[in-house]
Amino acid sequence: MASLTLPKHSIPSLLPTQTVSPRHSLFSHNLPIVSNSSQSQFYGLKVSYSSSLSIPSSSSVKGSIFAKVNKGTAPPSFTLKDQDGRNVSLSKFKGKPVVVYFYPADETPGCTKQACAFRDSYEKFKKAGAQVVGISGDDPSSHKAFAKKYRLPFTLLSDEGNKVRKDWGVPSDLFGTLPGRQTYVLDKNGVVQLIYNNQFQPEKHIDETLKLLQSL
Amino acid sequence: MITSPPNRHILNDPSLRSTCAHRAWLACGCTTVVISLAKAIMGAAKSYIWLGPILAGLVGYILADLMSGVYHWVIDNYGSASTPIFGDQIDAFQGHHEQPWAITRRQFANNLHALARAVTFTVLPMDLVVNDPIFHAFVAVWSGCLLFSQQFHAWAHTTKSRLPPLVIALQDMGLLVSRSQHAGHHIPPYNNNYCIVSGVWNEFLNKRQIFKALEMILFYKLGVRPRSWSEPSSS
């Protein structure tokens, strides 16, 4: 049976226009358990929305709703297929910093910009000793074509069914209609040191993550 | 993606001329708008209440600009020449990107008849059934702006030297979509500045990337790609 425990700072500090209003409770009978750092920044409008809000309150809900990733925590492990169909686990990246970026879909303008920006700055990431991993709900063949077309030198993983996205609590945009664009930087111990969210300025993910990596 | 002949229009192209049918539809559309406006004015005069109708008219003017943008975005990005009902318009909008000058060569009724037809079907029932002056003030301004939006659009493509001073003044004041603002739409991939009445919504829609968000949602939910994603980008 699912039960909800709220951390102390459970009321998110939203922009003045956004409060935990009755309208929100129409979508969920629970308070959104979203921390400041993972608020979705749809440009000009912060929408704090965890994808876990769409899970009904039946007793079949599994415990993964609570595996919410915050700064300073180690995210839950996963094993996903890469663009070549090989299984890749998060633990493979331990020992080096890793940038894990969740994006909506291959072959969309924002995601293409973001992937190409990571590609173009890849040497800087390598210099900082970091690896880059992109995750979306597309299948391996879509990732393979996307990576080939844009000559992406890093791993793309298929989170089919968006299970890892939900496990990590990546917030959705636009009232749950669009998968959020959120990037995590994990240090060499696998602990999250940065969470950056920005749906419509994808190149900023590269700037922000590099800034953090250079200080690690 | 529509493929089209390299030169859709030539100067003095017959397809740019107004026909009797075009003129008939334009007359019908204008008549329904004028009736609505008359009902608004007569109702306001009778009741001595002008503020409500004036505000309603303002709302109509602002909403018309937004709707022109939404419609323009849909027609520019989705469907094709073979889409039922809208296919001809979709094709015409693509042709307009290829030959933006052609709209300035279209005769008046030719340019406006499709909108006039839509306005006739929409506004006539309202004229027949409703008498409220505030309602009609909104409808008259809203439908009038939409009907004439293609003319405002044509003026936004016309060189300054060929425009009446009043039109230039209205464009400079931001009351009609300006030449420079609309030129922003005609840069590949043609994905911004969609509004063509006053253009008052363009800055907000561009800055908030409203249409890009809608495109992402439609792609994610329905797998439909907008045409602007396939256009070469200038950036």
XYZ file of C-alpha atoms in Angstrom:
451
model
C 0.000 0.000 0.000
C 1.455 3.376 -0.931
C 1.784 5.976 1.769
C 3.257 9.369 1.535
C 5.860 10.811 3.821
C 6.668 14.403 3.209
C 10.056 15.941 3.827
C 10.110 19.024 6.042
C 10.310 21.433 3.160
C 7.433 19.782 1.350
C 5.754 22.998 0.266
C 7.739 23.991 -2.791
C 8.857 27.592 -2.987
C 7.071 28.423 -6.179
C 6.936 31.732 -7.957
C 4.235 34.016 -6.533
C 1.897 33.041 -9.324
C 2.145 29.397 -8.406
C 0.802 28.146 -5.108
C -0.365 24.780 -3.960
C -3.870 25.680 -4.962
C -7.061 23.663 -4.963
C -6.553 23.340 -8.713
C -3.419 21.355 -8.098
C -5.270 19.078 -5.738
C -7.637 18.229 -8.586
C -4.719 16.522 -10.241
C -3.436 14.904 -7.120
C -4.801 14.231 -3.736
C -1.241 14.482 -2.438
C 0.895 17.561 -2.051
C 3.542 17.686 -4.749
C 6.739 16.375 -3.220
C 9.033 18.461 -5.332
C 12.143 20.180 -4.090
C 13.276 23.594 -5.301
C 16.021 22.214 -7.406
C 13.801 20.079 -9.559
C 11.139 22.607 -10.430
C 10.492 22.595 -14.105
C 11.465 25.879 -15.664
C 9.194 26.248 -18.619
C 10.509 29.623 -19.648
C 8.892 32.296 -17.543
C 6.575 29.914 -15.755
C 7.681 27.508 -13.110
C 5.556 24.437 -13.026
C 6.389 22.109 -10.213
C 5.024 18.834 -11.291
C 6.269 15.453 -10.482
C 5.319 12.763 -12.919
C 4.493 10.660 -9.905
C 1.356 12.769 -9.432
C -0.282 10.832 -12.226
C -0.043 7.549 -10.293
C -3.408 6.599 -8.813
C -3.762 5.834 -5.169
C -4.582 2.170 -5.556
C -2.764 -0.397 -3.473
C -0.912 -1.623 -6.518
C 1.389 1.412 -6.468
C 4.963 0.288 -6.007
C 7.482 1.903 -3.675
C 9.415 3.591 -6.499
C 7.286 6.739 -6.123
C 9.505 7.662 -3.198
C 12.877 7.255 -4.970
C 13.053 10.972 -5.512
C 16.446 12.277 -6.514
C 17.722 15.394 -4.811
C 21.035 17.110 -4.637
C 23.258 15.286 -2.208
C 21.570 11.927 -2.715
C 22.608 8.971 -4.785
C 20.009 8.224 -7.437
C 18.496 4.774 -7.857
C 20.443 2.541 -10.149
C 19.145 1.482 -13.534
C 20.032 -0.762 -16.447
C 18.899 0.448 -19.851
C 19.719 -0.402 -23.444
C 21.991 1.948 -25.354
C 21.826 2.826 -29.041
C 23.574 -0.427 -29.924
C 21.178 -2.529 -27.893
C 23.703 -3.216 -25.129
C 22.651 -3.110 -21.499
C 24.231 -0.234 -19.643
C 24.011 0.272 -15.888
C 24.440 3.519 -13.990
C 27.049 1.777 -11.837
C 29.286 1.495 -14.903
C 29.946 5.239 -14.597
C 31.024 5.216 -10.958
C 34.534 6.516 -10.344
C 34.122 9.425 -12.721
C 31.714 12.333 -12.776
C 28.791 11.718 -15.098
C 26.227 14.040 -16.669
C 22.873 12.290 -17.026
C 20.503 14.355 -19.119
C 16.837 13.474 -19.577
C 15.271 14.883 -22.734
C 11.821 14.570 -24.330
C 12.461 12.895 -27.687
C 14.962 12.309 -30.480
C 14.739 14.429 -33.623
C 12.958 17.357 -32.056
C 14.503 20.818 -32.384
C 15.295 21.367 -28.696
C 16.690 17.893 -28.132
C 18.763 18.109 -31.286
C 20.170 21.459 -30.187
C 20.963 20.009 -26.792
C 22.603 16.862 -28.128
C 24.672 18.837 -30.613
C 25.689 21.262 -27.894
C 26.890 18.365 -25.743
C 28.699 17.002 -28.779
C 30.366 20.311 -29.562
C 31.549 20.687 -25.963
C 32.403 17.023 -25.528
C 36.137 17.693 -25.338
C 35.526 20.011 -22.397
C 33.542 17.295 -20.636
C 36.331 14.793 -21.299
C 38.878 17.277 -20.001
C 36.844 17.539 -16.808
C 36.949 13.752 -16.655
C 33.213 13.459 -17.075
C 31.025 11.222 -19.154
C 27.747 12.218 -20.770
C 24.631 10.065 -20.992
C 21.366 11.078 -22.613
C 18.091 9.377 -21.685
C 14.707 9.540 -23.390
C 11.783 7.210 -23.945
C 12.770 6.484 -27.554
C 13.838 2.964 -28.524
C 17.448 1.971 -29.324
C 16.918 2.146 -33.083
C 15.704 5.733 -32.795
C 18.747 6.565 -30.673
C 21.037 4.867 -33.148
C 19.693 6.900 -36.048
C 19.759 10.122 -34.003
C 23.327 9.526 -32.825
C 24.485 8.644 -36.314
C 22.816 11.620 -37.980
C 24.331 14.129 -35.584
C 27.579 12.273 -34.897
C 26.966 12.099 -31.178
C 29.983 10.664 -29.364
C 28.197 9.752 -26.143
C 25.756 7.136 -24.925
C 22.015 7.437 -25.416
C 19.840 5.169 -23.306
C 16.299 3.979 -23.940
C 14.025 4.504 -20.993
C 11.067 2.867 -22.654
C 7.964 3.429 -20.577
C 9.776 6.306 -18.841
C 10.345 4.169 -15.777
C 13.693 5.684 -14.805
C 12.309 9.158 -15.436
C 9.550 8.418 -12.942
C 11.923 6.754 -10.469
C 14.161 9.795 -10.470
C 11.182 12.128 -10.249
C 11.962 14.177 -13.332
C 9.135 16.714 -13.413
C 6.977 17.023 -16.508
C 6.128 20.282 -18.199
C 2.851 21.787 -19.244
C 0.666 19.941 -16.783
C 2.204 16.582 -17.485
C 1.870 16.643 -21.265
C 5.562 16.972 -22.020
C 8.476 15.038 -20.510
C 10.741 17.479 -18.702
C 14.253 18.388 -19.798
C 16.354 17.874 -16.685
C 20.055 17.229 -16.249
C 21.848 15.686 -13.285
C 25.543 15.891 -12.576
C 26.783 13.016 -10.456
C 30.216 13.183 -8.863
C 32.666 10.283 -8.945
C 30.931 8.752 -5.942
C 27.613 8.738 -7.738
C 26.132 11.549 -5.623
C 24.055 14.246 -7.301
C 25.764 17.634 -7.206
C 23.575 19.561 -9.629
C 20.071 19.313 -11.003
C 19.258 21.714 -13.840
C 15.910 22.012 -15.548
C 15.108 24.094 -18.619
C 12.770 22.910 -21.338
C 13.203 25.602 -23.940
C 16.787 26.756 -23.564
C 18.533 23.426 -24.086
C 22.023 24.826 -24.636
C 22.034 26.197 -21.111
C 22.282 22.655 -19.793
C 25.791 22.440 -21.215
C 26.904 25.757 -19.698
C 25.519 24.944 -16.274
C 26.912 21.433 -16.106
C 30.365 22.458 -17.314
C 30.438 25.249 -14.761
C 29.756 22.747 -12.001
C 32.167 20.127 -13.316
C 34.989 22.612 -13.444
C 34.478 23.264 -9.754
C 34.331 19.585 -8.722
C 6.367 18.123 -47.282
C 4.608 19.769 -50.221
C 6.570 20.044 -53.421
C 5.415 22.838 -55.621
C 6.297 24.283 -58.983
C 9.197 26.745 -58.760
C 7.161 29.688 -60.045
C 3.663 29.515 -58.701
C 2.620 32.974 -59.823
C 3.562 35.324 -62.577
C 2.643 38.955 -62.850
C -0.901 39.329 -64.222
C -1.558 35.751 -63.202
C -5.322 35.108 -63.593
C -5.338 33.196 -60.321
C -4.623 36.489 -58.553
C -7.700 38.206 -59.963
C -11.056 38.495 -58.248
C -13.956 36.532 -59.650
C -17.680 37.147 -59.212
C -17.800 34.413 -56.613
C -14.967 36.065 -54.659
C -16.784 39.387 -54.732
C -20.062 37.776 -53.692
C -18.500 36.134 -50.681
C -16.725 39.340 -49.733
C -20.012 41.212 -49.924
C -21.758 38.608 -47.762
C -18.986 38.629 -45.174
C -18.898 42.403 -44.972
C -22.681 42.579 -44.738
C -22.804 40.257 -41.756
C -20.099 42.285 -40.025
C -21.863 45.576 -40.748
C -25.150 44.210 -39.424
C -23.417 43.134 -36.234
C -21.765 46.525 -35.893
C -25.082 48.282 -36.491
C -26.743 46.194 -33.791
C -23.932 47.091 -31.403
C -24.170 50.823 -32.131
C -27.946 50.991 -32.105
C -28.145 48.974 -28.909
C -25.546 51.150 -27.206
C -27.234 54.352 -28.371
C -30.615 53.128 -27.172
C -29.334 52.248 -23.730
C -26.754 55.061 -23.488
C -24.290 52.451 -22.326
C -21.168 52.692 -24.413
C -18.397 51.518 -22.124
C -19.381 47.853 -22.270
C -19.559 47.684 -26.049
C -16.313 49.637 -26.421
C -14.500 47.274 -24.077
C -16.044 44.297 -25.823
C -14.805 45.643 -29.124
C -11.324 45.983 -27.699
C -11.417 42.397 -26.495
C -12.540 41.339 -29.967
C -9.630 43.189 -31.555
C -7.095 41.581 -29.229
C -8.576 38.103 -29.545
C -8.659 38.374 -33.339
C -4.904 38.913 -33.374
C -4.320 35.819 -31.240
C -6.659 33.701 -33.350
C -5.007 34.857 -36.561
C -1.712 33.603 -35.140
C -3.057 30.250 -34.027
C -4.766 29.636 -37.353
C -1.674 30.722 -39.253
C 0.498 28.406 -37.137
C -1.777 25.429 -37.774
C -2.051 26.001 -41.510
C 1.688 26.675 -41.913
C 2.707 23.537 -40.050
C 0.145 20.796 -40.399
C -1.785 19.103 -43.170
C -1.028 19.263 -46.856
C -2.557 20.277 -50.173
C -4.676 17.122 -50.060
C -6.205 17.807 -46.631
C -10.026 18.075 -46.948
C -11.487 21.590 -46.729
C -8.193 23.224 -45.775
C -5.948 21.774 -48.471
C -6.161 24.776 -50.808
C -5.353 27.194 -48.022
C -2.443 25.083 -46.805
C -1.067 25.023 -50.322
C -1.598 28.776 -50.672
C 0.229 29.477 -47.414
C 3.212 27.424 -48.604
C 3.103 29.262 -51.882
C 3.124 32.502 -49.954
C 6.414 31.527 -48.270
C 7.879 30.824 -51.690
C 6.572 34.024 -53.276
C 5.676 36.508 -50.552
C 5.287 39.330 -53.092
C 2.326 37.606 -54.769
C -0.086 38.614 -52.017
C 0.433 42.269 -52.946
C -0.687 41.406 -56.473
C -3.867 39.670 -55.434
C -6.993 41.648 -56.080
C -8.981 42.614 -53.012
C -11.808 40.062 -53.115
C -9.457 37.310 -54.261
C -7.345 37.888 -51.169
C -10.218 38.039 -48.688
C -12.904 35.721 -50.032
C -11.977 32.611 -48.018
C -12.085 34.541 -44.753
C -15.269 36.308 -45.869
C -16.913 32.945 -46.422
C -15.959 31.738 -42.939
C -17.164 35.003 -41.410
C -20.498 34.751 -43.258
C -21.222 31.300 -41.871
C -20.143 32.272 -38.374
C -21.631 35.737 -37.988
C -24.929 35.402 -39.872
C -26.500 33.103 -37.248
C -25.339 35.498 -34.558
C -26.902 38.422 -36.421
C -30.184 36.550 -36.675
C -30.397 35.245 -33.137
C -28.686 37.727 -30.833
C -29.429 41.381 -30.188
C -27.214 42.229 -27.246
C -25.028 45.282 -28.089
C -22.026 44.150 -26.038
C -22.067 40.762 -27.761
C -22.287 42.393 -31.173
C -19.592 44.918 -30.404
C -17.269 42.008 -29.688
C -18.396 40.024 -32.732
C -18.265 42.953 -35.150
C -14.729 43.947 -34.246
C -13.486 40.367 -33.864
C -14.935 39.147 -37.165
C -14.115 42.385 -38.985
C -10.471 42.143 -37.951
C -10.303 38.498 -38.970
C -11.992 39.183 -42.284
C -9.602 41.993 -43.115
C -6.536 40.269 -41.649
C -5.473 39.181 -45.120
C -5.550 42.835 -46.202
C -3.470 43.806 -43.169
C -1.176 40.937 -44.152
C -0.900 42.226 -47.720
C -0.100 45.718 -46.426
C 2.655 44.176 -44.275
C 4.239 42.953 -47.495
C 3.820 46.201 -49.393
C 6.664 48.660 -49.713
C 6.224 51.882 -47.781
C 6.105 53.995 -50.899
C 3.032 52.155 -52.083
C 1.062 52.343 -48.848
C -1.516 54.994 -47.933
C -0.210 57.305 -45.168
C -3.014 56.187 -42.848
C -1.937 52.552 -43.143
C 1.687 53.479 -42.451
C 0.560 55.431 -39.396
C -1.510 52.531 -38.091
C 1.401 50.141 -38.626
C 3.820 52.490 -36.888
C 1.420 52.816 -33.956
C 1.225 49.032 -33.639
C -2.490 48.974 -34.410
C -1.881 47.005 -37.603
C 0.857 44.418 -38.004
C 3.978 46.192 -39.185
C 6.129 45.365 -42.190
C 9.179 44.715 -40.038
C 7.349 42.516 -37.563
C 5.835 40.383 -40.285
C 9.176 40.160 -42.065
C 10.310 38.274 -38.962
C 7.920 35.502 -39.913
C 9.398 35.172 -43.374
C 12.765 33.961 -42.185
C 13.191 30.173 -42.384
C 12.066 28.077 -40.576
C 9.013 30.404 -40.520
C 8.239 29.602 -36.907
C 7.452 32.891 -35.234
C 5.493 36.144 -35.592
C 2.404 34.301 -36.739
C -0.174 36.963 -35.766
C -1.265 39.262 -38.566
C -3.978 41.606 -37.267
C -2.077 43.963 -34.972
C 0.791 41.635 -34.061
C 0.323 42.598 -30.412
C 0.565 38.950 -29.358
C 3.727 38.149 -31.313
C 6.268 39.219 -28.753
C 4.592 37.269 -25.974
C 4.078 34.151 -28.100
C 7.684 34.286 -29.335
C 9.227 34.909 -25.946
C 7.211 32.247 -24.155
C 7.741 29.843 -27.061
C 4.069 28.927 -26.916
C 3.924 27.462 -30.396
C 7.127 25.474 -29.883
C 5.594 24.009 -26.745
C 2.414 23.078 -28.613
C 4.502 21.553 -31.402
C 6.394 19.433 -28.883
C 3.167 18.265 -27.253
C 1.592 17.355 -30.592
C 4.734 15.513 -31.632
C 5.033 13.680 -28.363
C 1.372 12.726 -28.122
C 0.484 12.188 -31.784
C 3.824 11.771 -33.524
C 3.010 14.645 -35.882
C 5.951 16.808 -36.930
C 5.305 20.446 -37.843
C 6.632 21.632 -41.178
C 8.827 24.246 -39.511
C 10.995 21.474 -38.046
C 11.963 20.421 -41.535
C 12.670 23.898 -42.845
C 16.309 24.924 -42.960
C 17.074 27.110 -39.995
C 18.714 30.449 -40.346
C 20.472 30.012 -36.978
